[in-house]
Amino acid sequence: MKIGIDKIGFYTPHYYVDMEDLAEARGDDPAKYTIGIGQDEMAVAPLTQDAVTLAGNAALNVLTDEDLEKIDLVLFATETGVDHSKSGGVYLHELLGLKREARSIELKQACYSGTAGLQLARGHIALNPDSKVLVLASDIARYGLATPGEVTQGAGAVAIVVSANPKILAIDQVSTTLTKDIMDFWRPIYSEYAFVDGHYSNEQYIEYFQTVWEEYQEKTGLTIADFEAICFHLPYTKMGRKAIEATYPEGLGEDEDRIMKNYEASTRYSRRIGNIYTASLYLGFISLIEHEELAEGAKVGFFSYGSGGVGEFFSGVLQEGYRNYLYASEHNELLNSRTKLSIPEYEEIFEERLPVDGLAVELNKDADPADICLTGVVNHERKYARK
Ligand code: HMG
């Protein structure tokens, strides 16, 4: 039985910063940001958007009544969740109209947990072929103003419906994984910002890729020539390219043009959104299939990396007619209708905080065009609404 991605869509908030403006404000050469890092724009979340609302808005765009009837498991992947106990998916249960019997849990392992969700969903569908699983990957990446990581921030979510006989991508059985206890990027529970050893994290990302890719090739007998494209976790859009170049210093020979053209297509949305941690790999896949007309039956590889760290290489096959189930025009409309912030406006929004002392606050949901918003906090309870 084929199992995989039946639907996939993303959401990102309505504010962004132009990276050339940010470079100028930080006294850096804009080319460092746009070429050296590979980011043109960076999504900024207002207080009315958090990991829950971003995921909810991504899900609203893809779910139909039939999906809502069949979904019996919600896997919410995030590393910027809003509660240490309650799962982000539970907040969304009624807002999305999910059925009462559907289970809901939250998954964590840095940027890897979206892939954990996808793989766990496959197992669930294998046991319950008539059901569907909703995998939500949602994050707001924050390193702090004027830090080296600032240029790699972002905000957004991807919603994936996993089912039997999927319309978009059937996921292959074989995958290779690597778990090692390393400290390249982490966020202690008392800290608002991640701690990161940036250059070490780049090195580890590449080492993880080389290990799981080599093991995948040994296990399957496949090589780069068997792949139409490879999608990478994209903390910034140069990162996947760095991994390819480090692994193939002589270039990819006759596979070079195809792999690099498709790599570039996979980075287009991330260039305008930034790092969305758990969802970045899947934003890359959406970008690839919405910007390039890949053949039905083509094989796509996926490298997932979550600091700390877990890595995985897996693959899937594009299904017949998959192009009929994409949301390219909605996604472009979402990106093109955003409001550009000046750097002082971005810094002001970045410094805004919700009360943590039990005081009540009411937020202006009408200032946010999203359907699902955080409307306030009362007695430490978050209040959400769907317009
Ligand atoms: P940095 O030290 O400010 O930048 O931080 P740099 O000096 O390394 O320069 C970056 C690149 O720009 C270099 O290219 C420069 O040569 C180039 P590279 O050598 O890497 O190919 N450059 C220029 N290019 C053109 N014109 C110029 C120019 N100047 C310099 N004028 C760093 C960069 C990524 C380390 C920092 O932003 C950071 O710490 N980011 C956060 C960590 C991160 O994203 N790590 C990625 C791997 S870990 C990962 O993916 C997991 C993660 O998503 C978290 C999770 O799993 O949850 C982060």
Tab-separated table of C-alpha atoms and ligand atoms in Angstrom:
chain	number	residue	atom	x	y	z
A	1	MET	CA	0.000	0.000	0.000
A	2	LYS	CA	1.292	3.455	-0.899
A	3	ILE	CA	1.363	5.900	2.023
A	4	GLY	CA	2.455	9.531	1.963
A	5	ILE	CA	1.579	13.177	1.421
A	6	ASP	CA	-2.008	13.627	0.249
A	7	LYS	CA	-2.065	17.411	0.737
A	8	ILE	CA	0.485	20.027	1.731
A	9	GLY	CA	0.308	23.790	2.239
A	10	PHE	CA	1.974	26.570	4.238
A	11	TYR	CA	1.123	29.761	6.082
A	12	THR	CA	3.362	32.682	7.035
A	13	PRO	CA	2.446	35.926	8.850
A	14	HIS	CA	1.621	39.166	7.037
A	15	TYR	CA	4.787	41.071	8.021
A	16	TYR	CA	8.290	40.795	6.576
A	17	VAL	CA	11.629	42.585	6.601
A	18	ASP	CA	13.779	43.170	3.529
A	19	MET	CA	17.229	41.689	4.163
A	20	GLU	CA	19.014	44.561	2.423
A	21	ASP	CA	17.373	46.960	4.925
A	22	LEU	CA	18.445	44.699	7.791
A	23	ALA	CA	22.026	44.479	6.498
A	24	GLU	CA	22.210	48.256	6.220
A	25	ALA	CA	20.860	48.704	9.770
A	26	ARG	CA	23.411	46.206	11.137
A	27	GLY	CA	26.315	47.722	9.202
A	28	ASP	CA	26.835	44.614	7.048
A	29	ASP	CA	27.302	44.221	3.300
A	30	PRO	CA	23.825	43.283	1.895
A	31	ALA	CA	25.528	40.636	-0.284
A	32	LYS	CA	26.466	38.733	2.885
A	33	TYR	CA	22.748	38.297	3.641
A	34	THR	CA	21.398	37.799	0.107
A	35	ILE	CA	24.296	35.739	-1.336
A	36	GLY	CA	26.458	34.562	1.598
A	37	ILE	CA	23.410	33.416	3.621
A	38	GLY	CA	20.911	33.383	0.744
A	39	GLN	CA	17.960	35.244	2.263
A	40	ASP	CA	16.009	38.074	0.583
A	41	GLU	CA	13.185	38.566	3.076
A	42	MET	CA	12.344	37.395	6.590
A	43	ALA	CA	8.847	36.766	7.974
A	44	VAL	CA	8.006	38.516	11.237
A	45	ALA	CA	5.191	37.311	13.516
A	46	PRO	CA	3.002	39.859	15.339
A	47	LEU	CA	1.775	38.990	18.864
A	48	THR	CA	-1.488	37.721	17.335
A	49	GLN	CA	0.436	34.840	15.668
A	50	ASP	CA	2.181	32.033	17.537
A	51	ALA	CA	3.061	28.433	16.704
A	52	VAL	CA	-0.581	27.412	17.293
A	53	THR	CA	-2.196	30.032	15.057
A	54	LEU	CA	0.391	29.644	12.285
A	55	ALA	CA	-0.304	25.896	12.189
A	56	GLY	CA	-4.050	26.487	12.293
A	57	ASN	CA	-3.915	28.918	9.398
A	58	ALA	CA	-1.793	26.486	7.359
A	59	ALA	CA	-4.298	23.693	8.068
A	60	LEU	CA	-7.360	25.802	7.188
A	61	ASN	CA	-6.044	26.209	3.663
A	62	VAL	CA	-5.834	22.478	2.967
A	63	LEU	CA	-8.536	20.722	5.000
A	64	THR	CA	-11.873	19.675	3.512
A	65	ASP	CA	-14.908	18.183	5.297
A	66	GLU	CA	-13.820	14.740	4.099
A	67	ASP	CA	-10.369	15.213	5.663
A	68	LEU	CA	-11.953	16.377	8.941
A	69	GLU	CA	-14.110	13.263	8.979
A	70	LYS	CA	-11.142	10.909	8.410
A	71	ILE	CA	-8.392	12.523	10.527
A	72	ASP	CA	-8.044	10.543	13.737
A	73	LEU	CA	-4.549	11.690	14.760
A	74	VAL	CA	-2.961	15.157	14.951
A	75	LEU	CA	0.824	15.322	15.307
A	76	PHE	CA	1.978	18.850	16.145
A	77	ALA	CA	5.719	19.339	15.594
A	78	THR	CA	7.303	22.460	17.067
A	79	GLU	CA	10.222	23.747	19.107
A	80	THR	CA	8.518	27.062	19.855
A	81	GLY	CA	5.330	25.722	21.416
A	82	VAL	CA	3.287	27.833	23.822
A	83	ASP	CA	2.870	25.421	26.717
A	84	HIS	CA	5.089	22.845	28.417
A	85	SER	CA	2.085	20.570	29.052
A	86	LYS	CA	-0.721	21.136	26.596
A	87	SER	CA	-0.202	20.195	22.965
A	88	GLY	CA	-0.567	22.918	20.328
A	89	GLY	CA	-2.901	20.657	18.362
A	90	VAL	CA	-5.441	20.519	21.206
A	91	TYR	CA	-5.913	24.312	21.047
A	92	LEU	CA	-6.776	23.866	17.374
A	93	HIS	CA	-9.158	20.964	17.720
A	94	GLU	CA	-12.391	22.962	17.786
A	95	LEU	CA	-11.066	25.900	15.776
A	96	LEU	CA	-10.402	23.539	12.851
A	97	GLY	CA	-13.502	21.378	13.402
A	98	LEU	CA	-11.508	18.191	14.047
A	99	LYS	CA	-13.569	15.301	15.341
A	100	ARG	CA	-13.678	14.672	19.071
A	101	GLU	CA	-12.182	11.155	18.783
A	102	ALA	CA	-8.994	12.322	17.036
A	103	ARG	CA	-5.888	12.007	19.235
A	104	SER	CA	-3.589	15.026	19.496
A	105	ILE	CA	0.012	15.165	20.682
A	106	GLU	CA	3.059	17.447	20.335
A	107	LEU	CA	6.479	16.261	19.121
A	108	LYS	CA	9.892	17.794	19.831
A	109	GLN	CA	13.397	17.294	18.458
A	110	ALA	CA	14.471	20.683	17.099
A	111	CYS	CA	13.882	20.967	13.335
A	112	TYR	CA	13.648	17.181	12.942
A	113	SER	CA	10.246	16.663	14.577
A	114	GLY	CA	8.220	17.465	11.432
A	115	THR	CA	9.893	14.421	9.859
A	116	ALA	CA	9.236	12.382	13.003
A	117	GLY	CA	5.569	13.322	12.568
A	118	LEU	CA	5.536	12.252	8.939
A	119	GLN	CA	7.178	8.899	9.683
A	120	LEU	CA	4.943	8.187	12.692
A	121	ALA	CA	1.932	9.070	10.542
A	122	ARG	CA	3.002	6.438	7.982
A	123	GLY	CA	2.966	3.779	10.693
A	124	HIS	CA	-0.468	4.899	11.841
A	125	ILE	CA	-1.877	4.740	8.302
A	126	ALA	CA	-0.352	1.285	7.770
A	127	LEU	CA	-2.452	0.090	10.744
A	128	ASN	CA	-5.515	2.226	9.908
A	129	PRO	CA	-5.581	2.558	6.114
A	130	ASP	CA	-8.967	4.319	6.011
A	131	SER	CA	-7.905	7.092	8.329
A	132	LYS	CA	-5.836	10.238	7.728
A	133	VAL	CA	-3.254	11.966	9.908
A	134	LEU	CA	-2.774	15.722	10.165
A	135	VAL	CA	0.898	16.614	10.628
A	136	LEU	CA	1.462	20.245	11.622
A	137	ALA	CA	4.977	21.701	11.699
A	138	SER	CA	5.055	25.252	13.035
A	139	ASP	CA	7.718	27.574	14.418
A	140	ILE	CA	8.926	31.108	15.028
A	141	ALA	CA	12.742	31.246	14.841
A	142	ARG	CA	14.167	33.953	17.117
A	143	TYR	CA	17.853	34.471	17.856
A	144	GLY	CA	17.697	38.084	19.073
A	145	LEU	CA	18.285	41.521	17.564
A	146	ALA	CA	21.740	42.164	16.112
A	147	THR	CA	22.973	38.601	16.790
A	148	PRO	CA	24.729	36.511	14.081
A	149	GLY	CA	21.610	34.310	13.961
A	150	GLU	CA	19.234	37.240	13.356
A	151	VAL	CA	19.565	36.898	9.600
A	152	THR	CA	18.336	33.275	9.890
A	153	GLN	CA	15.074	34.005	11.734
A	154	GLY	CA	11.606	33.412	10.259
A	155	ALA	CA	8.017	32.409	11.057
A	156	GLY	CA	5.537	30.025	9.479
A	157	ALA	CA	3.958	26.595	9.390
A	158	VAL	CA	3.300	23.690	7.046
A	159	ALA	CA	0.210	21.459	7.241
A	160	ILE	CA	0.427	17.950	5.763
A	161	VAL	CA	-2.379	15.421	5.387
A	162	VAL	CA	-0.953	11.881	5.339
A	163	SER	CA	-3.051	9.076	3.881
A	164	ALA	CA	-3.052	5.807	1.953
A	165	ASN	CA	-2.950	6.245	-1.844
A	166	PRO	CA	-1.729	9.836	-1.481
A	167	LYS	CA	-2.317	12.391	-4.232
A	168	ILE	CA	1.128	14.046	-4.081
A	169	LEU	CA	3.994	11.891	-2.801
A	170	ALA	CA	4.271	8.204	-1.875
A	171	ILE	CA	7.009	7.848	0.730
A	172	ASP	CA	9.489	4.997	0.213
A	173	GLN	CA	9.952	2.355	2.885
A	174	VAL	CA	13.716	2.766	3.342
A	175	SER	CA	15.249	5.643	5.264
A	176	THR	CA	18.482	6.154	7.188
A	177	THR	CA	18.779	8.014	10.478
A	178	LEU	CA	21.487	9.262	12.818
A	179	THR	CA	21.151	10.394	16.436
A	180	LYS	CA	24.094	11.845	18.391
A	181	ASP	CA	24.136	13.920	21.582
A	182	ILE	CA	25.753	17.184	20.424
A	183	MET	CA	25.412	20.830	21.519
A	184	ASP	CA	25.248	22.850	18.318
A	185	PHE	CA	21.918	24.583	18.977
A	186	TRP	CA	19.607	24.238	21.972
A	187	ARG	CA	17.151	26.264	24.044
A	188	PRO	CA	16.985	25.597	27.794
A	189	ILE	CA	13.411	25.785	29.122
A	190	TYR	CA	14.169	29.068	30.922
A	191	SER	CA	15.463	30.814	27.809
A	192	GLU	CA	13.475	32.751	25.245
A	193	TYR	CA	16.277	32.524	22.693
A	194	ALA	CA	18.188	29.563	21.322
A	195	PHE	CA	21.874	29.186	22.154
A	196	VAL	CA	23.832	28.321	19.055
A	197	ASP	CA	27.393	27.553	18.034
A	198	GLY	CA	26.709	28.662	14.463
A	199	HIS	CA	29.806	27.395	12.665
A	200	TYR	CA	29.789	24.088	14.565
A	201	SER	CA	26.086	23.677	13.651
A	202	ASN	CA	26.952	24.136	9.955
A	203	GLU	CA	29.682	21.476	10.248
A	204	GLN	CA	27.376	19.046	12.051
A	205	TYR	CA	24.610	19.549	9.486
A	206	ILE	CA	27.055	18.582	6.733
A	207	GLU	CA	28.446	15.591	8.659
A	208	TYR	CA	24.932	14.307	9.371
A	209	PHE	CA	24.004	14.681	5.698
A	210	GLN	CA	27.098	12.804	4.554
A	211	THR	CA	26.503	9.960	7.028
A	212	VAL	CA	22.801	9.341	6.289
A	213	TRP	CA	23.189	9.914	2.527
A	214	GLU	CA	26.069	7.429	2.289
A	215	GLU	CA	24.163	4.864	4.355
A	216	TYR	CA	21.027	5.420	2.256
A	217	GLN	CA	23.008	4.728	-0.936
A	218	GLU	CA	24.576	1.586	0.574
A	219	LYS	CA	21.190	0.328	1.769
A	220	THR	CA	19.292	0.974	-1.490
A	221	GLY	CA	21.941	0.821	-4.236
A	222	LEU	CA	20.586	4.161	-5.483
A	223	THR	CA	22.820	7.110	-6.369
A	224	ILE	CA	22.301	10.795	-7.103
A	225	ALA	CA	21.480	9.843	-10.715
A	226	ASP	CA	18.251	8.195	-9.492
A	227	PHE	CA	16.942	11.454	-8.025
A	228	GLU	CA	15.160	14.257	-9.827
A	229	ALA	CA	15.704	16.526	-6.840
A	230	ILE	CA	16.890	16.557	-3.249
A	231	CYS	CA	15.164	18.778	-0.677
A	232	PHE	CA	17.142	19.919	2.348
A	233	HIS	CA	16.254	21.315	5.733
A	234	LEU	CA	16.840	25.018	5.045
A	235	PRO	CA	17.952	27.024	8.106
A	236	TYR	CA	19.014	29.503	5.415
A	237	THR	CA	19.036	28.807	1.703
A	238	LYS	CA	22.820	28.502	1.282
A	239	MET	CA	22.971	25.555	3.727
A	240	GLY	CA	21.829	22.718	1.452
A	241	ARG	CA	24.150	23.966	-1.287
A	242	LYS	CA	27.041	23.955	1.204
A	243	ALA	CA	26.249	20.313	2.057
A	244	ILE	CA	26.182	19.297	-1.632
A	245	GLU	CA	29.412	21.147	-2.405
A	246	ALA	CA	31.204	19.665	0.622
A	247	THR	CA	30.083	16.149	-0.370
A	248	TYR	CA	30.872	16.521	-4.084
A	249	PRO	CA	33.876	18.891	-4.266
A	250	GLU	CA	34.395	17.941	-7.926
A	251	GLY	CA	30.753	18.728	-8.768
A	252	LEU	CA	27.921	16.364	-9.732
A	253	GLY	CA	28.959	15.771	-13.331
A	254	GLU	CA	25.999	15.145	-15.608
A	255	ASP	CA	23.596	15.385	-12.636
A	256	GLU	CA	24.793	18.880	-11.701
A	257	ASP	CA	22.358	20.986	-13.759
A	258	ARG	CA	19.258	19.001	-12.784
A	259	ILE	CA	20.056	18.742	-9.062
A	260	MET	CA	21.154	22.380	-8.688
A	261	LYS	CA	18.272	23.804	-10.758
A	262	ASN	CA	15.801	21.890	-8.621
A	263	TYR	CA	17.674	22.820	-5.445
A	264	GLU	CA	17.275	26.472	-6.391
A	265	ALA	CA	13.513	25.927	-6.958
A	266	SER	CA	13.250	24.330	-3.511
A	267	THR	CA	14.705	27.449	-1.864
A	268	ARG	CA	12.419	30.122	-3.373
A	269	TYR	CA	9.811	30.287	-0.611
A	270	SER	CA	12.437	30.001	2.149
A	271	ARG	CA	14.319	32.952	0.619
A	272	ARG	CA	11.227	35.037	1.391
A	273	ILE	CA	10.279	33.519	4.751
A	274	GLY	CA	13.457	32.422	6.548
A	275	ASN	CA	13.946	29.481	8.883
A	276	ILE	CA	10.719	27.934	10.135
A	277	TYR	CA	12.564	25.110	11.899
A	278	THR	CA	10.318	21.984	11.870
A	279	ALA	CA	8.558	23.116	8.693
A	280	SER	CA	11.564	24.267	6.628
A	281	LEU	CA	12.230	20.978	4.840
A	282	TYR	CA	8.569	20.764	3.834
A	283	LEU	CA	8.404	24.406	2.781
A	284	GLY	CA	11.314	23.480	0.497
A	285	PHE	CA	9.346	20.559	-0.972
A	286	ILE	CA	6.316	22.808	-1.600
A	287	SER	CA	8.584	25.365	-3.249
A	288	LEU	CA	10.123	22.688	-5.481
A	289	ILE	CA	6.855	21.243	-6.782
A	290	GLU	CA	5.195	24.641	-7.157
A	291	HIS	CA	8.106	26.145	-9.139
A	292	GLU	CA	9.283	23.241	-11.320
A	293	GLU	CA	7.163	20.883	-13.411
A	294	LEU	CA	8.743	17.628	-12.278
A	295	ALA	CA	7.621	14.444	-14.031
A	296	GLU	CA	5.062	12.165	-12.398
A	297	GLY	CA	6.955	9.168	-11.051
A	298	ALA	CA	10.079	11.241	-10.334
A	299	LYS	CA	11.999	10.385	-7.163
A	300	VAL	CA	12.666	13.162	-4.641
A	301	GLY	CA	15.145	12.842	-1.748
A	302	PHE	CA	14.740	14.556	1.626
A	303	PHE	CA	17.427	15.447	4.163
A	304	SER	CA	15.990	16.318	7.551
A	305	TYR	CA	18.209	17.782	10.281
A	306	GLY	CA	17.332	18.802	13.817
A	307	SER	CA	20.094	20.163	16.001
A	308	GLY	CA	21.072	18.348	19.103
A	309	GLY	CA	20.797	16.189	16.959
A	310	VAL	CA	18.819	13.839	14.730
A	311	GLY	CA	19.208	13.526	10.958
A	312	GLU	CA	17.375	11.393	8.407
A	313	PHE	CA	17.477	10.779	4.673
A	314	PHE	CA	14.347	9.415	3.040
A	315	SER	CA	12.707	9.556	-0.350
A	316	GLY	CA	9.381	9.556	-2.125
A	317	VAL	CA	7.813	9.304	-5.567
A	318	LEU	CA	5.645	12.043	-7.134
A	319	GLN	CA	2.174	10.675	-7.908
A	320	GLU	CA	0.182	10.806	-11.104
A	321	GLY	CA	-1.731	14.084	-11.382
A	322	TYR	CA	-0.018	15.597	-8.324
A	323	ARG	CA	0.106	19.046	-9.945
A	324	ASN	CA	-3.700	19.273	-9.694
A	325	TYR	CA	-3.492	19.350	-5.909
A	326	LEU	CA	-1.095	22.251	-5.314
A	327	TYR	CA	-1.897	25.716	-3.930
A	328	ALA	CA	0.707	27.732	-5.840
A	329	SER	CA	-1.488	30.753	-6.573
A	330	GLU	CA	-2.754	30.963	-2.960
A	331	HIS	CA	0.821	30.741	-1.669
A	332	ASN	CA	2.086	33.450	-4.013
A	333	GLU	CA	-0.869	35.668	-3.114
A	334	LEU	CA	-0.077	35.169	0.583
A	335	LEU	CA	3.565	36.182	0.082
A	336	ASN	CA	2.842	39.092	-2.251
A	337	SER	CA	0.161	40.634	-0.043
A	338	ARG	CA	2.428	40.975	3.010
A	339	THR	CA	3.385	44.333	4.542
A	340	LYS	CA	7.045	45.304	4.547
A	341	LEU	CA	8.281	46.587	7.913
A	342	SER	CA	10.972	49.214	8.424
A	343	ILE	CA	13.745	48.040	10.756
A	344	PRO	CA	12.474	50.210	13.696
A	345	GLU	CA	8.949	48.750	13.161
A	346	TYR	CA	10.372	45.204	13.117
A	347	GLU	CA	12.396	45.880	16.279
A	348	GLU	CA	9.332	47.249	18.060
A	349	ILE	CA	7.233	44.160	17.135
A	350	PHE	CA	10.146	41.888	18.069
A	351	GLU	CA	10.307	43.401	21.594
A	352	GLU	CA	6.548	43.085	22.269
A	353	ARG	CA	5.649	40.475	24.891
A	354	LEU	CA	2.531	38.913	26.360
A	355	PRO	CA	2.083	39.310	30.136
A	356	VAL	CA	3.566	36.464	32.212
A	357	ASP	CA	2.154	37.616	35.576
A	358	GLY	CA	-1.526	36.712	35.085
A	359	LEU	CA	-2.586	40.172	33.919
A	360	ALA	CA	-5.124	40.233	31.110
A	361	VAL	CA	-4.373	41.577	27.665
A	362	GLU	CA	-6.664	41.894	24.675
A	363	LEU	CA	-5.080	41.923	21.213
A	364	ASN	CA	-6.512	43.547	18.119
A	365	LYS	CA	-7.282	40.592	15.849
A	366	ASP	CA	-8.665	42.950	13.189
A	367	ALA	CA	-5.147	44.263	12.585
A	368	ASP	CA	-4.134	40.731	11.498
A	369	PRO	CA	-5.600	39.374	8.218
A	370	ALA	CA	-5.155	35.735	9.347
A	371	ASP	CA	-8.289	33.666	9.955
A	372	ILE	CA	-7.020	32.206	13.223
A	373	CYS	CA	-5.505	34.646	15.716
A	374	LEU	CA	-4.464	34.866	19.329
A	375	THR	CA	-6.927	37.379	20.769
A	376	GLY	CA	-5.478	37.757	24.238
A	377	VAL	CA	-4.415	36.207	27.506
A	378	VAL	CA	-6.551	36.055	30.665
A	379	ASN	CA	-5.374	34.431	33.926
A	380	HIS	CA	-2.468	32.801	32.033
A	381	GLU	CA	-4.927	31.278	29.508
A	382	ARG	CA	-4.373	31.945	25.827
A	383	LYS	CA	-7.533	32.881	23.959
A	384	TYR	CA	-7.805	32.032	20.286
A	385	ALA	CA	-10.463	32.858	17.725
A	386	ARG	CA	-11.325	31.933	14.166
A	387	LYS	CA	-12.856	34.839	12.294
B	1	HMG	P1	28.200	34.602	10.474
B	1	HMG	O1	29.374	34.114	11.279
B	1	HMG	O2	27.716	35.985	10.738
B	1	HMG	O3	28.464	34.515	8.938
B	1	HMG	O4	26.987	33.604	10.761
B	1	HMG	P2	29.768	34.047	8.156
B	1	HMG	O5	30.887	34.979	8.423
B	1	HMG	O6	29.993	32.552	8.344
B	1	HMG	O7	29.263	34.318	6.666
B	1	HMG	C1	28.196	33.576	6.159
B	1	HMG	C2	28.481	33.361	4.670
B	1	HMG	O8	28.419	34.627	4.004
B	1	HMG	C3	29.861	32.797	4.385
B	1	HMG	O9	29.711	31.915	3.288
B	1	HMG	C4	30.651	34.015	3.944
B	1	HMG	O10	31.742	33.709	3.097
B	1	HMG	C5	29.586	34.790	3.219
B	1	HMG	P3	30.195	30.373	3.437
B	1	HMG	O11	31.641	30.412	3.694
B	1	HMG	O12	29.449	29.810	4.633
B	1	HMG	O13	29.805	29.727	2.158
B	1	HMG	N1	29.843	36.245	3.107
B	1	HMG	C6	29.587	36.944	1.997
B	1	HMG	N2	29.116	36.596	0.780
B	1	HMG	C7	28.963	37.580	-0.159
B	1	HMG	N3	29.306	38.878	0.065
B	1	HMG	C8	29.806	39.265	1.264
B	1	HMG	C9	29.959	38.289	2.281
B	1	HMG	N4	30.404	38.324	3.571
B	1	HMG	C10	30.327	37.059	4.044
B	1	HMG	N5	30.119	40.539	1.468
B	1	HMG	C11	25.624	31.661	10.689
B	1	HMG	C12	26.379	32.720	9.857
B	1	HMG	C13	24.805	30.777	9.764
B	1	HMG	C14	26.629	30.808	11.457
B	1	HMG	C15	24.684	32.401	11.690
B	1	HMG	O14	23.716	33.139	10.993
B	1	HMG	C16	23.986	31.477	12.671
B	1	HMG	O15	24.542	31.152	13.713
B	1	HMG	N6	22.734	31.038	12.351
B	1	HMG	C17	21.972	30.117	13.203
B	1	HMG	C18	22.498	28.689	13.140
B	1	HMG	C19	22.202	27.993	11.816
B	1	HMG	O16	21.333	28.411	11.054
B	1	HMG	N7	22.898	26.856	11.577
B	1	HMG	C20	22.641	26.062	10.387
B	1	HMG	C21	22.924	24.579	10.601
B	1	HMG	S1	22.108	23.971	12.080
B	1	HMG	C22	20.455	23.730	11.587
B	1	HMG	O17	20.135	23.734	10.438
B	1	HMG	C23	19.434	23.535	12.684
B	1	HMG	C24	18.586	24.752	13.008
B	1	HMG	O18	17.622	24.959	11.999
B	1	HMG	C25	17.925	24.586	14.385
B	1	HMG	C26	17.103	23.340	14.661
B	1	HMG	O19	17.406	22.216	14.282
B	1	HMG	O20	16.125	23.516	15.394
B	1	HMG	C27	19.419	26.033	13.109
